[in-house]
Amino acid sequence: MAEAVTASNPTPRARVHAMKEYHPPLGCRDALRLDFNENTLACSPKVREVLGSISAGSLTRYPEREPVEAIVAAHLGVQAEQLALTNGVDEAIHVLFETFLEAGDELLLPVPTYTMYEVYSSATDARAVAVQAADDLQFPNERLLAAITPRTKIIAIANPNSPSGSVATRAQLLEIAKRAPHAVLLVDEAYFHFYGETVMDLVGTVQNLIVARTFSKAYGLAGLRLGLLAGPVEMMRWIRRVLSPYSVNSLALACLPPALEDTAYLDWYVGEVLAARTAFESALDAAGVRRWPSHANFILVDIGAQHAEFVKLMREAGVLVRDRSSDPGCDGRVRITIGTREQMKLTVAGLNAAVATLKLGRGKQ
Ligand SMILES: Cc1ncc(COP(=O)(O)O)c(C=O)c1O
């Protein structure tokens, strides 16, 4: 008979012990989903065709990512060895941090920014150094440059940034890369398609630059979990040592080429969102709700003390929006994803009703 195990539970690493749990507010999302910056409609019909044609037999094989990496690399104008596909950009961030961050290192983060940088860095022995943006939430360029030290190992910049929608210019990014040659500059272009400017063309030329892209936003494939990192060959070799060889599954790999090929669908969706964003900006202005200029498929708005009630009223109106109050410098602010013009009509109706009920903006007495 096996002996009873009496030891206490194994303890995790001290850093893991200190980590906060992260629970994205999923669940009951049976409404208009303007809370995660997803595509609010669908992926390309060409992707759906490929999905429907996948055989049971093909699922018995381990996924082979290299041929698809070559296709994606050619599409982006980089070499295949400069690119790695990942299980979403989240895995890309995780693997990048695991590859480079160790005790004594600093991760520089302009904040507010994408939550997962902080989550994954807190699992490493490095220290996250937050560089707070001013009230206008513009990219804090001067403060970031001043925060670079010999210990800076990674500088992570979402461009456009979430939740602010602000951007760092190409000149600013180049200056940062130059002033921190000992650090990796991660430029996370998750929202590239809604902005149109990129530093992908500098991959391999700027020796410390790594660019991330996702297929979760404009392409509408968040459920498939597809992202990528592109950077100098040598850095990508280190990253590949840490990256799981099979983390991008075969369904996702099969769907990538048709997603890339259907540029007409992508252009249509992006055009629709940009038109809807302009219309929604006018609606916010008419309602007297303060907003921050956005280069992405979402807008951050200032609701103030009644932010939780606002989110609740919007949910009752059938629209999910995201309370960003706990982000640094974002008290009272709510982020609203932009969908199609038709979908935003429901959002404007919900917004106007909430503004009147809570006596916000022009509804103030
Ligand atoms: C800036 C940024 N990077 C990365 C991601 C996550 O991308 P993925 O779905 O590919 O993990 C998000 C998602 O909201 C994001 O806002």
Coordinates of C-alpha atoms and ligand atoms in Angstrom, one line a residue:
M1 CA 0.0 0.0 0.0
A2 CA 1.3 3.5 -0.8
E3 CA 2.5 5.5 2.1
A4 CA 0.3 8.6 3.0
V5 CA 1.8 11.8 1.8
T6 CA 2.1 14.2 4.8
A7 CA 4.2 17.0 3.4
S8 CA 2.6 20.4 3.1
N9 CA 1.7 21.7 -0.5
P10 CA 4.6 22.6 -2.7
T11 CA 5.2 26.3 -2.7
P12 CA 5.6 28.3 -5.9
R13 CA 8.6 30.6 -6.6
A14 CA 8.5 33.7 -4.4
R15 CA 7.6 35.9 -7.4
V16 CA 4.6 33.8 -8.3
H17 CA 3.5 33.8 -4.7
A18 CA 3.5 37.6 -4.8
M19 CA 1.6 37.8 -8.1
K20 CA -1.9 39.1 -8.3
E21 CA -4.5 36.9 -9.9
Y22 CA -5.7 38.3 -13.2
H23 CA -9.3 37.6 -14.2
P24 CA -10.4 39.3 -17.4
P25 CA -14.1 40.2 -17.1
L26 CA -15.3 37.5 -19.5
G27 CA -18.6 35.6 -18.9
C28 CA -22.1 36.6 -19.9
R29 CA -20.9 38.4 -23.0
D30 CA -24.1 37.8 -24.9
A31 CA -24.4 41.4 -26.0
L32 CA -22.6 43.9 -28.2
R33 CA -19.0 43.2 -27.2
L34 CA -17.3 46.6 -27.0
D35 CA -15.1 45.6 -24.1
F36 CA -12.1 43.8 -25.5
N37 CA -11.2 45.7 -28.7
E38 CA -12.1 42.6 -30.8
N39 CA -13.4 42.6 -34.3
T40 CA -17.2 43.0 -33.5
L41 CA -18.4 41.1 -36.6
A42 CA -16.5 38.2 -38.1
C43 CA -13.3 37.1 -39.7
S44 CA -13.0 36.8 -43.5
P45 CA -15.4 34.4 -45.2
K46 CA -12.3 32.8 -46.8
V47 CA -11.1 31.8 -43.4
R48 CA -14.5 30.3 -42.5
E49 CA -14.3 28.2 -45.8
V50 CA -10.9 26.8 -44.8
L51 CA -12.1 26.1 -41.3
G52 CA -15.0 24.1 -42.7
S53 CA -12.7 22.0 -44.9
I54 CA -10.3 20.8 -42.1
S55 CA -10.3 17.0 -41.9
A56 CA -10.3 15.0 -38.7
G57 CA -7.2 13.2 -40.0
S58 CA -5.2 16.4 -40.3
L59 CA -5.8 17.0 -36.6
T60 CA -3.8 13.9 -35.7
R61 CA -0.6 15.6 -36.7
Y62 CA 1.5 18.0 -34.7
P63 CA 1.3 21.5 -36.2
E64 CA 4.1 22.6 -38.4
R65 CA 4.6 26.4 -38.1
E66 CA 7.6 27.0 -40.4
P67 CA 5.8 27.0 -43.8
V68 CA 3.2 29.4 -42.5
E69 CA 5.9 31.6 -40.9
A70 CA 7.5 31.9 -44.3
I71 CA 4.2 33.0 -45.8
V72 CA 3.6 35.6 -43.1
A73 CA 7.2 36.8 -43.3
A74 CA 6.9 37.4 -47.0
H75 CA 3.6 39.2 -46.5
L76 CA 5.3 41.5 -44.0
G77 CA 8.5 42.0 -46.0
V78 CA 10.9 40.4 -43.4
Q79 CA 12.9 37.2 -43.6
A80 CA 11.4 33.9 -42.3
E81 CA 14.2 33.7 -39.7
Q82 CA 13.2 37.1 -38.4
L83 CA 9.7 36.0 -37.5
A84 CA 8.1 33.7 -35.0
L85 CA 4.4 32.9 -34.8
T86 CA 3.0 32.8 -31.3
N87 CA -0.2 31.8 -29.5
G88 CA -1.4 35.4 -29.5
V89 CA 0.7 38.4 -28.7
D90 CA 0.2 37.4 -25.0
E91 CA 2.4 34.4 -25.5
A92 CA 4.9 36.6 -27.5
I93 CA 5.1 39.0 -24.5
H94 CA 5.5 36.1 -22.1
V95 CA 8.2 34.4 -24.0
L96 CA 10.1 37.6 -24.7
F97 CA 10.1 38.5 -21.0
E98 CA 11.2 34.9 -20.1
T99 CA 14.0 35.1 -22.6
F100 CA 15.5 38.4 -21.5
L101 CA 14.4 39.5 -18.0
E102 CA 16.4 38.4 -15.0
A103 CA 17.1 39.7 -11.5
G104 CA 18.4 43.3 -11.5
D105 CA 16.9 44.1 -14.9
E106 CA 14.3 46.8 -15.4
L107 CA 11.3 46.7 -17.7
L108 CA 10.3 50.2 -18.7
L109 CA 6.5 50.7 -19.3
P110 CA 4.8 53.9 -20.2
V111 CA 1.5 53.7 -18.3
P112 CA -1.4 53.3 -18.6
T113 CA -0.9 50.5 -21.0
Y114 CA -1.8 46.9 -21.9
T115 CA -2.2 45.0 -18.6
M116 CA -0.4 41.8 -19.6
Y117 CA 3.1 43.5 -19.7
E118 CA 2.8 43.9 -16.0
V119 CA 1.3 40.5 -15.4
Y120 CA 4.1 38.6 -17.2
S121 CA 6.9 40.8 -15.8
S122 CA 5.7 40.1 -12.3
A123 CA 6.5 36.4 -12.9
T124 CA 10.1 37.3 -13.6
D125 CA 12.8 38.5 -11.2
A126 CA 13.0 41.9 -13.0
R127 CA 11.5 45.2 -11.8
A128 CA 8.8 46.9 -13.8
V129 CA 9.4 50.7 -13.9
A130 CA 6.2 52.6 -14.8
V131 CA 6.5 55.9 -16.6
Q132 CA 3.2 57.8 -16.1
A133 CA 1.6 59.7 -18.9
A134 CA 0.3 63.2 -18.2
D135 CA -3.5 63.8 -18.0
D136 CA -3.6 64.2 -21.8
L137 CA -2.4 60.5 -22.0
Q138 CA -0.1 61.4 -24.8
F139 CA 3.1 59.2 -25.1
P140 CA 5.4 60.3 -22.3
N141 CA 8.5 60.5 -24.5
E142 CA 10.7 62.8 -22.4
R143 CA 9.9 61.0 -19.2
L144 CA 10.6 57.6 -20.8
L145 CA 14.0 58.7 -22.2
A146 CA 14.9 60.1 -18.7
A147 CA 14.0 56.7 -17.1
I148 CA 16.4 54.7 -19.2
T149 CA 19.2 53.3 -17.0
P150 CA 22.0 50.8 -17.6
R151 CA 19.6 48.2 -16.0
T152 CA 16.9 48.8 -18.6
K153 CA 16.5 45.5 -20.4
I154 CA 13.1 45.8 -22.2
I155 CA 11.1 48.8 -23.1
A156 CA 7.5 47.8 -24.0
I157 CA 5.5 50.2 -26.1
A158 CA 2.0 49.5 -27.4
N159 CA 1.7 51.5 -30.5
P160 CA -1.2 52.6 -30.7
N161 CA -1.5 52.2 -27.0
S162 CA -4.4 50.8 -25.0
P163 CA -6.5 52.1 -23.3
S164 CA -5.5 55.6 -24.4
G165 CA -5.4 55.2 -28.2
S166 CA -2.3 57.5 -28.3
V167 CA 0.8 56.8 -30.4
A168 CA 4.6 57.3 -30.3
T169 CA 5.9 58.6 -33.5
R170 CA 8.5 56.8 -35.6
A171 CA 11.1 59.4 -34.7
Q172 CA 10.4 58.9 -31.0
L173 CA 10.7 55.2 -31.3
L174 CA 14.0 55.5 -33.2
E175 CA 15.4 57.8 -30.6
I176 CA 14.4 55.4 -27.8
A177 CA 16.1 52.5 -29.6
K178 CA 19.2 54.6 -30.0
R179 CA 19.3 55.8 -26.4
A180 CA 18.9 52.2 -25.0
P181 CA 21.1 50.1 -27.3
H182 CA 21.5 47.6 -24.4
A183 CA 17.7 47.0 -24.2
V184 CA 15.1 45.3 -26.3
L185 CA 12.6 47.8 -27.7
L186 CA 9.3 46.0 -28.1
V187 CA 6.8 47.8 -30.3
D188 CA 3.5 46.1 -30.0
E189 CA 1.5 46.9 -33.1
A190 CA -1.7 45.0 -32.1
Y191 CA -3.8 47.9 -33.5
F192 CA -1.6 48.7 -36.5
H193 CA -4.4 48.4 -39.1
F194 CA -6.4 51.2 -37.5
Y195 CA -3.4 53.4 -37.4
G196 CA -1.5 52.6 -40.6
E197 CA 2.0 53.5 -39.5
T198 CA 4.5 50.8 -38.6
V199 CA 8.2 50.2 -37.8
M200 CA 8.1 46.7 -39.3
D201 CA 10.3 47.9 -42.1
L202 CA 13.1 48.7 -39.5
V203 CA 13.2 45.0 -38.3
G204 CA 16.8 43.8 -38.8
T205 CA 18.1 47.3 -39.4
V206 CA 17.5 48.6 -35.9
Q207 CA 19.4 45.9 -33.9
N208 CA 17.4 46.1 -30.7
L209 CA 13.9 46.4 -32.2
I210 CA 11.2 43.7 -32.0
V211 CA 7.8 44.2 -33.4
A212 CA 4.6 42.3 -32.3
R213 CA 1.4 42.0 -34.3
T214 CA -1.8 40.2 -33.5
F215 CA -4.6 38.5 -35.6
S216 CA -7.0 39.1 -32.7
K217 CA -8.1 42.6 -33.6
A218 CA -8.7 43.7 -37.2
Y219 CA -8.5 40.1 -38.6
G220 CA -11.2 38.9 -36.2
L221 CA -9.4 35.8 -35.0
A222 CA -9.0 36.3 -31.2
G223 CA -10.4 32.9 -30.6
L224 CA -7.7 31.2 -32.6
R225 CA -4.9 32.8 -30.7
L226 CA -2.5 34.1 -33.3
G227 CA 0.3 36.6 -32.9
L228 CA 3.9 37.1 -34.0
L229 CA 7.2 38.6 -33.1
A230 CA 9.6 40.0 -35.7
G231 CA 13.1 41.0 -34.9
P232 CA 16.8 40.5 -35.7
V233 CA 17.7 36.9 -36.5
E234 CA 20.0 36.5 -33.4
M235 CA 17.4 37.7 -31.0
M236 CA 14.7 35.5 -32.6
R237 CA 17.0 32.5 -32.1
W238 CA 17.1 33.1 -28.3
I239 CA 13.3 33.6 -28.3
R240 CA 12.7 30.3 -30.2
R241 CA 14.6 28.4 -27.5
V242 CA 12.0 29.5 -25.0
L243 CA 8.9 29.3 -27.4
S244 CA 7.0 26.0 -27.3
P245 CA 7.3 24.4 -30.8
Y246 CA 3.6 23.6 -31.0
S247 CA 1.9 26.6 -29.3
V248 CA 0.3 27.7 -32.5
N249 CA -2.3 25.0 -33.3
S250 CA -3.0 23.6 -36.8
L251 CA -6.4 25.2 -37.1
A252 CA -4.8 28.6 -36.5
L253 CA -2.0 27.8 -39.0
A254 CA -4.5 26.7 -41.7
C255 CA -6.5 29.9 -41.3
L256 CA -3.6 32.4 -41.5
P257 CA -2.9 32.3 -45.3
P258 CA -6.5 32.9 -46.3
A259 CA -6.8 35.7 -43.6
L260 CA -3.7 37.4 -45.1
E261 CA -4.8 36.9 -48.7
D262 CA -8.3 38.5 -48.2
T263 CA -7.0 42.0 -48.0
A264 CA -10.4 43.2 -49.4
Y265 CA -12.2 42.0 -46.3
L266 CA -9.6 43.5 -44.0
D267 CA -9.7 46.9 -45.8
W268 CA -13.5 46.9 -45.7
Y269 CA -13.6 46.1 -42.0
V270 CA -11.0 48.7 -41.1
G271 CA -12.7 51.3 -43.2
E272 CA -16.0 50.6 -41.5
V273 CA -14.5 51.0 -38.1
L274 CA -12.7 54.2 -39.0
A275 CA -16.0 55.7 -40.3
A276 CA -17.8 54.5 -37.2
R277 CA -15.1 56.0 -35.0
T278 CA -15.5 59.5 -36.6
A279 CA -19.3 59.3 -36.2
F280 CA -18.9 58.1 -32.5
E281 CA -16.5 61.0 -31.8
S282 CA -19.2 63.4 -32.9
A283 CA -21.8 61.7 -30.8
L284 CA -19.5 61.9 -27.7
D285 CA -18.9 65.6 -28.4
A286 CA -22.6 66.2 -28.8
A287 CA -23.3 64.5 -25.5
G288 CA -20.5 66.5 -23.8
V289 CA -18.5 63.5 -22.8
R290 CA -14.7 64.1 -22.7
R291 CA -12.7 61.7 -24.9
W292 CA -9.1 61.2 -25.8
P293 CA -8.0 61.2 -29.4
S294 CA -7.6 57.6 -30.7
H295 CA -5.6 55.9 -33.4
A296 CA -7.1 52.5 -32.7
N297 CA -10.5 50.7 -32.7
F298 CA -11.6 52.1 -29.3
I299 CA -12.0 55.4 -27.6
L300 CA -11.3 56.2 -23.9
V301 CA -13.9 58.4 -22.3
D302 CA -14.1 60.3 -19.0
I303 CA -17.2 59.3 -17.1
G304 CA -16.0 60.4 -13.6
A305 CA -17.2 59.1 -10.3
Q306 CA -20.2 57.2 -11.8
H307 CA -18.1 55.0 -14.0
A308 CA -19.4 51.7 -12.5
E309 CA -23.1 52.8 -12.9
F310 CA -22.3 53.9 -16.5
V311 CA -20.9 50.5 -17.4
K312 CA -24.0 48.8 -15.8
L313 CA -26.4 51.0 -17.7
M314 CA -24.6 50.3 -20.9
R315 CA -24.8 46.6 -20.2
E316 CA -28.6 47.0 -19.6
A317 CA -28.8 48.7 -23.0
G318 CA -27.1 45.6 -24.5
V319 CA -23.6 47.1 -24.9
L320 CA -20.5 45.8 -23.0
V321 CA -17.9 48.5 -22.4
R322 CA -14.7 48.3 -20.2
D323 CA -14.2 50.2 -17.0
R324 CA -10.5 51.2 -16.9
S325 CA -10.7 53.0 -13.6
S326 CA -8.1 50.9 -12.0
D327 CA -5.5 51.6 -14.6
P328 CA -2.8 54.1 -13.5
G329 CA -4.1 57.7 -14.0
C330 CA -7.4 56.5 -15.4
D331 CA -9.9 56.9 -12.5
G332 CA -13.4 57.4 -13.9
R333 CA -12.4 56.4 -17.4
V334 CA -14.2 53.8 -19.6
R335 CA -12.9 52.3 -22.9
I336 CA -15.4 51.7 -25.7
T337 CA -14.5 49.5 -28.7
I338 CA -15.6 50.8 -32.0
G339 CA -17.7 48.4 -34.1
T340 CA -19.5 48.9 -37.4
R341 CA -21.6 52.1 -38.0
E342 CA -24.8 50.1 -37.5
Q343 CA -23.6 48.6 -34.2
M344 CA -22.5 52.1 -33.0
K345 CA -26.1 53.3 -33.4
L346 CA -27.1 51.1 -30.5
T347 CA -24.1 52.3 -28.5
V348 CA -24.9 56.0 -29.1
A349 CA -28.5 55.4 -28.0
G350 CA -27.2 53.6 -24.8
L351 CA -24.7 56.4 -24.2
N352 CA -27.2 59.2 -24.5
A353 CA -29.7 57.4 -22.2
A354 CA -26.9 56.8 -19.6
V355 CA -25.7 60.4 -19.8
A356 CA -29.2 61.6 -19.2
T357 CA -29.9 59.2 -16.3
L358 CA -26.6 59.9 -14.6
K359 CA -26.7 63.6 -15.4
L360 CA -23.3 63.6 -17.1
G361 CA -21.9 65.8 -19.8
R362 CA -24.7 67.9 -21.3
G363 CA -27.1 66.0 -19.1
K364 CA -25.7 67.9 -16.1
Q365 CA -28.0 70.5 -14.5
Ligands
LIG1 C1 -1.6 46.3 -26.9 C2 -2.1 44.9 -27.0 N1 -1.2 43.9 -27.2 C3 -1.6 42.6 -27.2 C4 -2.9 42.3 -27.0 C5 -3.3 40.8 -27.0 O1 -3.2 40.2 -28.2 P1 -3.5 38.7 -28.4 O2 -5.0 38.5 -28.5 O3 -2.8 38.4 -29.7 O4 -2.9 38.0 -27.3 C6 -3.9 43.2 -26.7 C7 -5.3 42.8 -26.5 O5 -6.1 43.6 -26.0 C8 -3.4 44.6 -26.7 O6 -4.3 45.6 -26.4

